[in-house]
mmCIF file of C-alpha atoms and ligand atoms in Angstrom:
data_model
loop_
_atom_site.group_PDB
_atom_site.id
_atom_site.type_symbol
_atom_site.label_atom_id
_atom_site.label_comp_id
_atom_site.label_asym_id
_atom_site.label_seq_id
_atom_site.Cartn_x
_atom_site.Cartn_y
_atom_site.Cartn_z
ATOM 1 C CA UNK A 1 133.207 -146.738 -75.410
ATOM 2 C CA UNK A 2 133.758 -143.238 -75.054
ATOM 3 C CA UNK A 3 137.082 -142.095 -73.188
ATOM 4 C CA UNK A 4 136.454 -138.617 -72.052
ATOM 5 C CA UNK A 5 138.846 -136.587 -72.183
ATOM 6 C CA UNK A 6 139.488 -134.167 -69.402
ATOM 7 C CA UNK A 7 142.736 -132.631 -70.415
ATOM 8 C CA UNK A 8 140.787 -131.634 -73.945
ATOM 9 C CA UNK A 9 137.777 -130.504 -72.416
ATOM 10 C CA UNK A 10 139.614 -128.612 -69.910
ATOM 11 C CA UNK A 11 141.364 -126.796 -72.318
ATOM 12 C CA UNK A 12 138.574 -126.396 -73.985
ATOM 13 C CA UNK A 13 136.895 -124.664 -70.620
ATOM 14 C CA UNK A 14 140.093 -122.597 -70.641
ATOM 15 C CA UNK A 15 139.894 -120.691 -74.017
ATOM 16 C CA UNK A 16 136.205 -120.119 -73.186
ATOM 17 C CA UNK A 17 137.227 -118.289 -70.033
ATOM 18 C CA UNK A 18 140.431 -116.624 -71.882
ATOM 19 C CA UNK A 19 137.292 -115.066 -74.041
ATOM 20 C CA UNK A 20 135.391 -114.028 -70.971
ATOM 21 C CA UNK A 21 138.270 -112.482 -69.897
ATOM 22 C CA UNK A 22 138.965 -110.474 -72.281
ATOM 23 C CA UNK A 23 135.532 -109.224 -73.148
ATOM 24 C CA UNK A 24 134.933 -108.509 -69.163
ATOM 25 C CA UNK A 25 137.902 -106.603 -69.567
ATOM 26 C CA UNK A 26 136.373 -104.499 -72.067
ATOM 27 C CA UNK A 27 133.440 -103.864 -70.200
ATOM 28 C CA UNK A 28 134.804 -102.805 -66.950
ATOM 29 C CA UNK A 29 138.149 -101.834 -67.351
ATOM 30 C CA UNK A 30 139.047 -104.510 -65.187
ATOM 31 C CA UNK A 31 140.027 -108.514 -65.003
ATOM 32 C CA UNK A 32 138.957 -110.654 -62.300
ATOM 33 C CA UNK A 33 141.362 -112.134 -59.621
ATOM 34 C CA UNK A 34 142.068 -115.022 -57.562
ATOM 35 C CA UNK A 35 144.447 -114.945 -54.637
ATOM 36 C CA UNK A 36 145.615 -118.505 -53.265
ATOM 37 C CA UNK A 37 146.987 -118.174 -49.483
ATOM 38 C CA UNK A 38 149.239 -121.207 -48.728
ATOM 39 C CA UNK A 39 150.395 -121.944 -45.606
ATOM 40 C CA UNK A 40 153.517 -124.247 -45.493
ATOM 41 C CA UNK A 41 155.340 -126.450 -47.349
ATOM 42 C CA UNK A 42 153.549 -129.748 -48.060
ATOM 43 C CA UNK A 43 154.424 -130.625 -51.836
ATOM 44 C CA UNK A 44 151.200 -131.620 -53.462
ATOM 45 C CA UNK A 45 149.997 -128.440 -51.799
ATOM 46 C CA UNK A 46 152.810 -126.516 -53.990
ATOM 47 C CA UNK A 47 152.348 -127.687 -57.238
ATOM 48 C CA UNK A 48 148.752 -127.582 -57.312
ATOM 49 C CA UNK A 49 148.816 -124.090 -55.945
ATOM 50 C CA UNK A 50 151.850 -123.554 -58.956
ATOM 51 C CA UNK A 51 149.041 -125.195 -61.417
ATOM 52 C CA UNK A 52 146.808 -122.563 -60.339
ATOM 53 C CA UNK A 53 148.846 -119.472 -60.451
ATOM 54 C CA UNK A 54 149.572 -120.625 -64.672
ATOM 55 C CA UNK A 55 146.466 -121.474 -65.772
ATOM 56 C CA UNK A 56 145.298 -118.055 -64.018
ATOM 57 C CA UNK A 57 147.468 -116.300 -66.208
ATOM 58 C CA UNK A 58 146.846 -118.101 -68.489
ATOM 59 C CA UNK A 59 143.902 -117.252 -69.436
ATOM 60 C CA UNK A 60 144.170 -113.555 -68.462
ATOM 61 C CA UNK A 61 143.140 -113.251 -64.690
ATOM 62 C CA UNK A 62 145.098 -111.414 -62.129
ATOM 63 C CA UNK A 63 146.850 -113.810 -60.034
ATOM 64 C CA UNK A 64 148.467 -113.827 -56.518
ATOM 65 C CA UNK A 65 149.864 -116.324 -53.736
ATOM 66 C CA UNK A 66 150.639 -115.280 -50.444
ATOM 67 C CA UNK A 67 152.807 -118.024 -48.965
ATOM 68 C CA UNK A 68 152.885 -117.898 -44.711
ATOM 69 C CA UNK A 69 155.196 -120.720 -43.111
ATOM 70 C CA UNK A 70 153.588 -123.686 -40.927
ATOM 71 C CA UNK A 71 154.223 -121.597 -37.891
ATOM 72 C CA UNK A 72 152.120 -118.766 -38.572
ATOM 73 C CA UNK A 73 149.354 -118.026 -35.917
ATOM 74 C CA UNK A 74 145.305 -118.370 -37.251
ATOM 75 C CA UNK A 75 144.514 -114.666 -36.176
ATOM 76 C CA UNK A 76 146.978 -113.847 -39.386
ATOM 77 C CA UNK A 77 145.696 -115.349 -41.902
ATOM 78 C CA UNK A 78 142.106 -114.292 -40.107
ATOM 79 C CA UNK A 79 143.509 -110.908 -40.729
ATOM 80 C CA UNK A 80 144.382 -111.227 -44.199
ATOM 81 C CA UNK A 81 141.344 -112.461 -45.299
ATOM 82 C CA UNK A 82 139.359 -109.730 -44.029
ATOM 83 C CA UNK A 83 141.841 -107.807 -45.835
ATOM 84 C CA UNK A 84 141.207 -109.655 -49.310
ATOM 85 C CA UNK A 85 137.622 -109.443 -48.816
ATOM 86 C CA UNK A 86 137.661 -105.193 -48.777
ATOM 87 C CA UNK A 87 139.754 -105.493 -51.752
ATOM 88 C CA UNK A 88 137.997 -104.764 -55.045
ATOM 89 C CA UNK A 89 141.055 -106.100 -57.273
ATOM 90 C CA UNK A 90 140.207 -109.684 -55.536
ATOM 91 C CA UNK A 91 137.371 -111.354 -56.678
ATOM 92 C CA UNK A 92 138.286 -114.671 -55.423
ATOM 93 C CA UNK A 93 140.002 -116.123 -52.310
ATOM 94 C CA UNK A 94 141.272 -119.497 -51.969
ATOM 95 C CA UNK A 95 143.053 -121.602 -48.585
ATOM 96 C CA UNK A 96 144.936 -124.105 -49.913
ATOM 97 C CA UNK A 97 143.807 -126.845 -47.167
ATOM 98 C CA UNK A 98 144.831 -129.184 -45.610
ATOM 99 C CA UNK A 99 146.065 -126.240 -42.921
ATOM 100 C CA UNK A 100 148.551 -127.393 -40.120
ATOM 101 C CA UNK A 101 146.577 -128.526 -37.348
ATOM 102 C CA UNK A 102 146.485 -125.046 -35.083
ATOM 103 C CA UNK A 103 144.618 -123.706 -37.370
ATOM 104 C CA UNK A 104 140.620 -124.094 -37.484
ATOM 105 C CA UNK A 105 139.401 -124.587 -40.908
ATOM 106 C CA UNK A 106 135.975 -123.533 -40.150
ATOM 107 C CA UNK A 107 136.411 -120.478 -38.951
ATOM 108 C CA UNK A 108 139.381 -120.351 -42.186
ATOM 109 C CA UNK A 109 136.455 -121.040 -44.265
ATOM 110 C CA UNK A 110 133.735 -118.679 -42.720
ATOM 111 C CA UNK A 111 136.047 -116.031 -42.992
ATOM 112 C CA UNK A 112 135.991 -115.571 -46.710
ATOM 113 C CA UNK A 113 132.764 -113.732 -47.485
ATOM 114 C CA UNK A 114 130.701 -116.114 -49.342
ATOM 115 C CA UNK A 115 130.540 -113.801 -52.477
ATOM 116 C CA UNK A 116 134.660 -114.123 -52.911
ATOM 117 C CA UNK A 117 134.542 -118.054 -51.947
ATOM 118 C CA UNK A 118 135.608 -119.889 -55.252
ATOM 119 C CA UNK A 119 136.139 -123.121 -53.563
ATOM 120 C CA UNK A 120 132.425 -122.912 -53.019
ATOM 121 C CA UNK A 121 133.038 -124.253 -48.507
ATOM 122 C CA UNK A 122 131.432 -121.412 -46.934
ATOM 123 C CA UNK A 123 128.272 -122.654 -45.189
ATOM 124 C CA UNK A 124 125.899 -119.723 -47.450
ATOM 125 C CA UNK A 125 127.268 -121.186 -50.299
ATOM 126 C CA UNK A 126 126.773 -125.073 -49.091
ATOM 127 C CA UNK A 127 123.107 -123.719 -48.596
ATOM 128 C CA UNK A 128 122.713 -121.949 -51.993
ATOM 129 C CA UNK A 129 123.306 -125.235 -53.612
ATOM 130 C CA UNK A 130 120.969 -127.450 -51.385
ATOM 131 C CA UNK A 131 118.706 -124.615 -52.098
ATOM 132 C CA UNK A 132 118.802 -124.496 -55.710
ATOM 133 C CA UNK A 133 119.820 -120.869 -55.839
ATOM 134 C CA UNK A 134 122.981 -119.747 -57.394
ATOM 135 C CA UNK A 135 126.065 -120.689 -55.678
ATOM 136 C CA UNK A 136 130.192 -121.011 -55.635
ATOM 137 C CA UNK A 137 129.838 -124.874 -56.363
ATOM 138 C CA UNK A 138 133.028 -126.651 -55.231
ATOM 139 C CA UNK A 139 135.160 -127.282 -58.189
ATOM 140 C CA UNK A 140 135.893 -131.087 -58.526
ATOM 141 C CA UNK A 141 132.080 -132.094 -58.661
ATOM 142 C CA UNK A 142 131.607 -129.014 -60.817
ATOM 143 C CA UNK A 143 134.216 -130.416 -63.342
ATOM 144 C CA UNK A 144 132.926 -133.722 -63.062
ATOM 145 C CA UNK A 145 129.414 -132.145 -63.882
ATOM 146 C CA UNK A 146 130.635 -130.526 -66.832
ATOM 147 C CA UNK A 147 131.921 -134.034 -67.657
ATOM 148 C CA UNK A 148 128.573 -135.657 -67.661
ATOM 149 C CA UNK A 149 126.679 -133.197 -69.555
ATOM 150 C CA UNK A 150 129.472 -133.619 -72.450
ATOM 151 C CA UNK A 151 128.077 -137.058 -72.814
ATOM 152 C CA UNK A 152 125.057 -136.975 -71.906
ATOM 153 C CA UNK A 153 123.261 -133.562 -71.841
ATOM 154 C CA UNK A 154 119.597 -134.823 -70.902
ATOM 155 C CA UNK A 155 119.742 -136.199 -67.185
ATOM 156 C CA UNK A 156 115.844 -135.805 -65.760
ATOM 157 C CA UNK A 157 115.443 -139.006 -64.663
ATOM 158 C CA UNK A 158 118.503 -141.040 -64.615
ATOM 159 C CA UNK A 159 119.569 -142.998 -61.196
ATOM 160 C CA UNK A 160 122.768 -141.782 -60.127
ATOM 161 C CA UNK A 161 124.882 -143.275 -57.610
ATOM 162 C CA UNK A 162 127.589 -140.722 -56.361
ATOM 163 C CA UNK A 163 130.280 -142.814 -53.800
ATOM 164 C CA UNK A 164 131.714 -140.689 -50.954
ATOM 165 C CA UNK A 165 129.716 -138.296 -49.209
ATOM 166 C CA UNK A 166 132.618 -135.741 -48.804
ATOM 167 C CA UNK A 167 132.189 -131.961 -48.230
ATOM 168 C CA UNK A 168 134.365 -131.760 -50.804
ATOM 169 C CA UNK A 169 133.069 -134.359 -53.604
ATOM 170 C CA UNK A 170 130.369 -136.236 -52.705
ATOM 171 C CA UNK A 171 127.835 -134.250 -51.037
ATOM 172 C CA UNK A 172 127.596 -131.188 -53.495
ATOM 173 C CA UNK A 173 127.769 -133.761 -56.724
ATOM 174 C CA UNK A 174 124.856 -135.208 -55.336
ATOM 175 C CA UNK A 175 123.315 -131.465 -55.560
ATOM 176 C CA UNK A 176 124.322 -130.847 -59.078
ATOM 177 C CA UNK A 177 122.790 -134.394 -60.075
ATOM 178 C CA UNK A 178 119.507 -134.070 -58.331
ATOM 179 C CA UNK A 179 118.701 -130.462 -59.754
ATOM 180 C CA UNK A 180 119.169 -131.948 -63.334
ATOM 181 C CA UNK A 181 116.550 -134.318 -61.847
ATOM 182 C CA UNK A 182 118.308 -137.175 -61.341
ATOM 183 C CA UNK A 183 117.521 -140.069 -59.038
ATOM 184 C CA UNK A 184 120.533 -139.649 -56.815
ATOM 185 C CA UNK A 185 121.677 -142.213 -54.167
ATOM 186 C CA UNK A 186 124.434 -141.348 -52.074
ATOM 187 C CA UNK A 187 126.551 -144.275 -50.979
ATOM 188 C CA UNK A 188 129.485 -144.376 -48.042
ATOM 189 C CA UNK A 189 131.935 -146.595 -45.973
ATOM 190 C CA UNK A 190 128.624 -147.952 -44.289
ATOM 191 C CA UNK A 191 126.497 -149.014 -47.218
ATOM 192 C CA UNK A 192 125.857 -152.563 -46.907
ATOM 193 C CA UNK A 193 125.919 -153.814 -50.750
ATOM 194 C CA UNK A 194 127.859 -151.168 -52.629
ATOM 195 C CA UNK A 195 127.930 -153.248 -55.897
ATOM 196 C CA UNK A 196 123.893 -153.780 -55.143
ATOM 197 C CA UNK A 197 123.619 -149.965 -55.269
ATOM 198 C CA UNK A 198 126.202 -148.994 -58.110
ATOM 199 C CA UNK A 199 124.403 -151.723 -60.632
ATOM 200 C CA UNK A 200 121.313 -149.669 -60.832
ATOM 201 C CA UNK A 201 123.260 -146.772 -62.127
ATOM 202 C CA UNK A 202 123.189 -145.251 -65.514
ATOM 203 C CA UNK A 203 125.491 -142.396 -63.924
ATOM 204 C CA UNK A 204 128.357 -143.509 -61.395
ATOM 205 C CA UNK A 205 130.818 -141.089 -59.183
ATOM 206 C CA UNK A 206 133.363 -142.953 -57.542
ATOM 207 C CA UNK A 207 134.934 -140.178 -54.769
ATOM 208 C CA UNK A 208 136.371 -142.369 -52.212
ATOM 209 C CA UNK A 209 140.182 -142.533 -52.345
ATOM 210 C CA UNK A 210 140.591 -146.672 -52.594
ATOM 211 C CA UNK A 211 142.467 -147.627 -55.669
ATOM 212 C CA UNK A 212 140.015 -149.841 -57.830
ATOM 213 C CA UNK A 213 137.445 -149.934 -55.773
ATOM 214 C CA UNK A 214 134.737 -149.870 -58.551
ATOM 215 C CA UNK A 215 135.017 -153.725 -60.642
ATOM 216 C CA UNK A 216 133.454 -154.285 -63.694
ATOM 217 C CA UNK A 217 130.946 -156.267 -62.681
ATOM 218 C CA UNK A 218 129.484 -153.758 -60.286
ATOM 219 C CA UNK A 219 128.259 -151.235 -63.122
ATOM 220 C CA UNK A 220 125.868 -151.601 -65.659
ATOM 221 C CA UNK A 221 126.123 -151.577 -69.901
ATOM 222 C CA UNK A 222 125.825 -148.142 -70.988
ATOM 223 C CA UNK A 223 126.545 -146.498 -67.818
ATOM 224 C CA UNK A 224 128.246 -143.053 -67.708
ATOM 225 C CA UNK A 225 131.560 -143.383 -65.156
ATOM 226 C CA UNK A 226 133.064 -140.284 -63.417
ATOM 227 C CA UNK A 227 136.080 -141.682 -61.380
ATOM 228 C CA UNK A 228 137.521 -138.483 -59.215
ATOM 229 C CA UNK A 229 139.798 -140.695 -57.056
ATOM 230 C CA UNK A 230 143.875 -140.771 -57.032
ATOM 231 C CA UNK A 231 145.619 -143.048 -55.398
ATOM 232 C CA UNK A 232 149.169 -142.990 -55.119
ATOM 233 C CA UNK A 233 150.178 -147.312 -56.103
ATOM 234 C CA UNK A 234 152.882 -149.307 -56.919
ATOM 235 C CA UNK A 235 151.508 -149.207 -60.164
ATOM 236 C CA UNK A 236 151.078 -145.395 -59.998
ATOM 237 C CA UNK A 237 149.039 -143.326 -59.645
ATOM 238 C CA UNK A 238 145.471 -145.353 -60.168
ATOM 239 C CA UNK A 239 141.785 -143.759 -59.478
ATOM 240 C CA UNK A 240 138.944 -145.656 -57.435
ATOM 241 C CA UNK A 241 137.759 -147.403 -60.556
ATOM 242 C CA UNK A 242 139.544 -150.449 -61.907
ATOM 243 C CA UNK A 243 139.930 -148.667 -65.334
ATOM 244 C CA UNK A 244 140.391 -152.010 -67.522
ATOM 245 C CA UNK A 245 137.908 -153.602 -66.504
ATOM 246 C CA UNK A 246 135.291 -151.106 -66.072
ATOM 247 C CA UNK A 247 136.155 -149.333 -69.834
ATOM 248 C CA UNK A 248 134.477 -152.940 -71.164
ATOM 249 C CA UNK A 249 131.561 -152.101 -69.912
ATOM 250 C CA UNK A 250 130.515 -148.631 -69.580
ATOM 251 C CA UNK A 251 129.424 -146.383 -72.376
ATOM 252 C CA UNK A 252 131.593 -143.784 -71.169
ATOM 253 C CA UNK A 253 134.402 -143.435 -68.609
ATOM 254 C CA UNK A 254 137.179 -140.880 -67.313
ATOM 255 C CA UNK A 255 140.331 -141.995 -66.892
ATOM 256 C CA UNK A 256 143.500 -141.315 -64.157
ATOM 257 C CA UNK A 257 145.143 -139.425 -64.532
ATOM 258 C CA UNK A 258 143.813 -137.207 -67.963
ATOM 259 C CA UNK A 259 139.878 -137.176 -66.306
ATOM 260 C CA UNK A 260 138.538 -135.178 -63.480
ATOM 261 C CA UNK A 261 141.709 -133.667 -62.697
ATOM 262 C CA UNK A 262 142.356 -131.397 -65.543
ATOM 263 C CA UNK A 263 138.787 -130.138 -65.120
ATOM 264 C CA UNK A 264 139.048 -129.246 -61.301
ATOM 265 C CA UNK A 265 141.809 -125.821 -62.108
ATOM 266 C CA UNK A 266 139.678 -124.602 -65.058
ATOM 267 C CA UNK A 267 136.333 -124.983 -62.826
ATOM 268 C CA UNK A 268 138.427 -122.953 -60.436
ATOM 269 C CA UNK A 269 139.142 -120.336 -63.189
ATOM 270 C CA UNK A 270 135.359 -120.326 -64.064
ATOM 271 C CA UNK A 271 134.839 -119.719 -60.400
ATOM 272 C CA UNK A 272 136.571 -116.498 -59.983
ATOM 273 C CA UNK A 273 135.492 -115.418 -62.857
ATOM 274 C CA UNK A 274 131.767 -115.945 -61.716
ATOM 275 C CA UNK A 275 132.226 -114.989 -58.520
ATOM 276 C CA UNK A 276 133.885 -111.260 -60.394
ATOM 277 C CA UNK A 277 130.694 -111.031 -62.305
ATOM 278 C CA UNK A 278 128.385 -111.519 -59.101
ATOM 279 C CA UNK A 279 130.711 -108.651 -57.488
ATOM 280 C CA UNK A 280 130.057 -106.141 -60.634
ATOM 281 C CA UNK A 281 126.186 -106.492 -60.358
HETATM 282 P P1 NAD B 1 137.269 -138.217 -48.127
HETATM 283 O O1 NAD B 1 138.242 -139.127 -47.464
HETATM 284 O O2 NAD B 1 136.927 -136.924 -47.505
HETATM 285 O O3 NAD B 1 135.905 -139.008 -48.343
HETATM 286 C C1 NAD B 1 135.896 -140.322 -48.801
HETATM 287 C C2 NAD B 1 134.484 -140.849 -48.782
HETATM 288 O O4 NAD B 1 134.532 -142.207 -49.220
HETATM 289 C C3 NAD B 1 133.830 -140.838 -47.409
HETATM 290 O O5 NAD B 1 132.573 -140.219 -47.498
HETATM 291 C C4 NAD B 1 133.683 -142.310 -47.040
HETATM 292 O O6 NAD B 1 132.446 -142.574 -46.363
HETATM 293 C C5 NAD B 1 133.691 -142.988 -48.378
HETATM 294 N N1 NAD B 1 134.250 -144.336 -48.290
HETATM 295 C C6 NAD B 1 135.371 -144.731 -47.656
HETATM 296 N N2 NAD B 1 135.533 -146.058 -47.771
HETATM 297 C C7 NAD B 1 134.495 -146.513 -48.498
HETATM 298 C C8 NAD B 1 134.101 -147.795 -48.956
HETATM 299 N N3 NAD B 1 134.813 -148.885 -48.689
HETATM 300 N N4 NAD B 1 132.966 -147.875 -49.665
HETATM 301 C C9 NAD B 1 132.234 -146.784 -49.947
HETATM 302 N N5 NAD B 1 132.572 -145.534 -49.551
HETATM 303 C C10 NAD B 1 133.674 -145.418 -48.838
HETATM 304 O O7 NAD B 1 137.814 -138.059 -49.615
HETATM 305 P P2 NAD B 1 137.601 -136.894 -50.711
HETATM 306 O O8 NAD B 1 138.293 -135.672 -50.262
HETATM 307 O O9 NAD B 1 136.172 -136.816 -51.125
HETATM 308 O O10 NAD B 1 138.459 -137.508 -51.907
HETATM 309 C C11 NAD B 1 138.119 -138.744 -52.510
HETATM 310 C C12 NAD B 1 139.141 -139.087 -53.569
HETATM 311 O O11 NAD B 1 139.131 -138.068 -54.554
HETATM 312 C C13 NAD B 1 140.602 -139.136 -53.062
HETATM 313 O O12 NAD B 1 141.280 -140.146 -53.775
HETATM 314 C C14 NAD B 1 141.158 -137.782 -53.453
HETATM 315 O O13 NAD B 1 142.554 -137.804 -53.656
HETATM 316 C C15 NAD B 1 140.434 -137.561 -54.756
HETATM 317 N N6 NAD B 1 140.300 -136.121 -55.143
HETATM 318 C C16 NAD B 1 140.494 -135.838 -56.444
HETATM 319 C C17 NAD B 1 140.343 -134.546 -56.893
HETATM 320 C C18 NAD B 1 140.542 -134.242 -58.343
HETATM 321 O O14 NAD B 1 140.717 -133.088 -58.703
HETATM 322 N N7 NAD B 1 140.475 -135.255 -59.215
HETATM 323 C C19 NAD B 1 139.986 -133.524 -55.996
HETATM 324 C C20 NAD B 1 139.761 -133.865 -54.665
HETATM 325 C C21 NAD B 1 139.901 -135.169 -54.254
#
């Protein structure tokens, strides 16, 4: 069984982009940057945007939050995002969500022009992907992606079963899977026989934030499993996939935490810094 390791391969990712940095800072003078707006207080919110600020840094980019409190009105942050998109030292904007509830996250979202959107939300971007054309890809199902091909780089024709049809998750790792010609079906709280459907499988994503949903007698020997989910247990914190049971089985499985997590800041990285080499051409 192979554990992959998503704190290795993200660091891995990392010193790749540290390179890219530093060559693109050769070649225009210039290093790309991300700027994270957070609005409020909410904890997890903090130290993931914290996360993100030192890995930026750490591998060379110019970094920036702007921090608002939960009061502030939408037409501000409106504002400051148009701002952000004139700027040529930004080549990447980020809204931490979830946003307090007076503010739209649509029109949040549609306000970052689509060539500075690293989180890859903005409707073009959504459409690029569907499309097959080149595209911000959201960053967990980009990690997870990067995951899969570690292990198995040839996927034309495997049947993929991707759980959760999330904007965030599920939806655009169904993209990523069917243009490497995949057979992809996309399961959700209304599938009638979930274990049916994740048994035919040689690739499963489990993005549906229920701690062990995913037994190890729904997946198949030799399967690949990409488990994005973490739940906050008794037990700690535990993905959707009943790890022990599930590692006897597969031929390859991430674990939580150490798995998708790790990966979903460096794809972030990678992000900006595509999204700065888009801006130069
Ligand atoms: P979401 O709540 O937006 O979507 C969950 C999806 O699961 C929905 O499409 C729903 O239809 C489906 N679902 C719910 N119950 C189901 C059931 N019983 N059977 C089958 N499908 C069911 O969640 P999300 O934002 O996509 O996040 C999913 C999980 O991933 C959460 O645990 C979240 O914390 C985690 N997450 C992890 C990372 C990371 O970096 N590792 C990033 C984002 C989210």
């Amino acid at each position: 069984m192979i554990l992959i390791d998503g704190k290795k391969e993200a660091a891995n990712l990392r010193e790749e982009l540290r390179k890219e940095v530093s060559s693109l800072k050769t070649k225009y003078n210039k290093v790309p940057g991300l700027t994270v707006i957070l609005i409020g207080d909410l904890t997890p919110s903090q130290i993931y945007v914290r996360n993100k600020e030192k890995s930026a840094k750490e591998v060379g980019l110019k970094s920036e939050v702007i921090k608002y409190p939960d009061s502030v009105e939408e037409i501000t942050i409106l504002k400051k995002i148009y701002e952000l998109n004139k700027d040529d030292t930004v080549s990447g904007i980020l809204v931490q969500l979830p946003l307090p509830k007076h503010i739209n996250k649509k029109k949040v979202i549609e306000a970052i022009i689509p060539e500075k959107d690293v989180d890859g939300f903005h409707p073009m971007n959504v459409g690029n992907l569907s499309s097959g054309y080149k595209s911000s890809v959201p960053c967990t199902p980009l990690g997870c992606y990067l995951l899969i091909k570690k292990v198995e780089p040839n996927l034309s024709g495997k049947k993929a079963v991707v759980i959760g049809r999330s904007n965030l998750n599920g939806k655009p790792m169904t993209q990523l899977l069917l243009k490497e010609n995949c057979t992809v079906t996309i399961t959700h709280s209304k599938t009638k026989d979930l274990k049916g459907e994740c048994l035919k499988g040689d690739i499963v994503v489990a993005a549906v934030g229920i701690p062990e949903l995913v037994r190890g007698d729904w997946i198949k020997k030799d399967s690949i499993v990409i488990d994005v989910g973490i739940n906050k247990t008794e037990k700690g914190i535990v993905g959707d996939v009943a790890f022990d049971e599930v590692s006897k089985i597969a031929k390859a499985i991430t674990p939580v935490p150490g798995g998708v997590g790790p990966m979903t800041i460096a794809c972030l990285l990678k992000n900006t810094i595509e999204c700065f080499k888009r801006l130069q051409s």
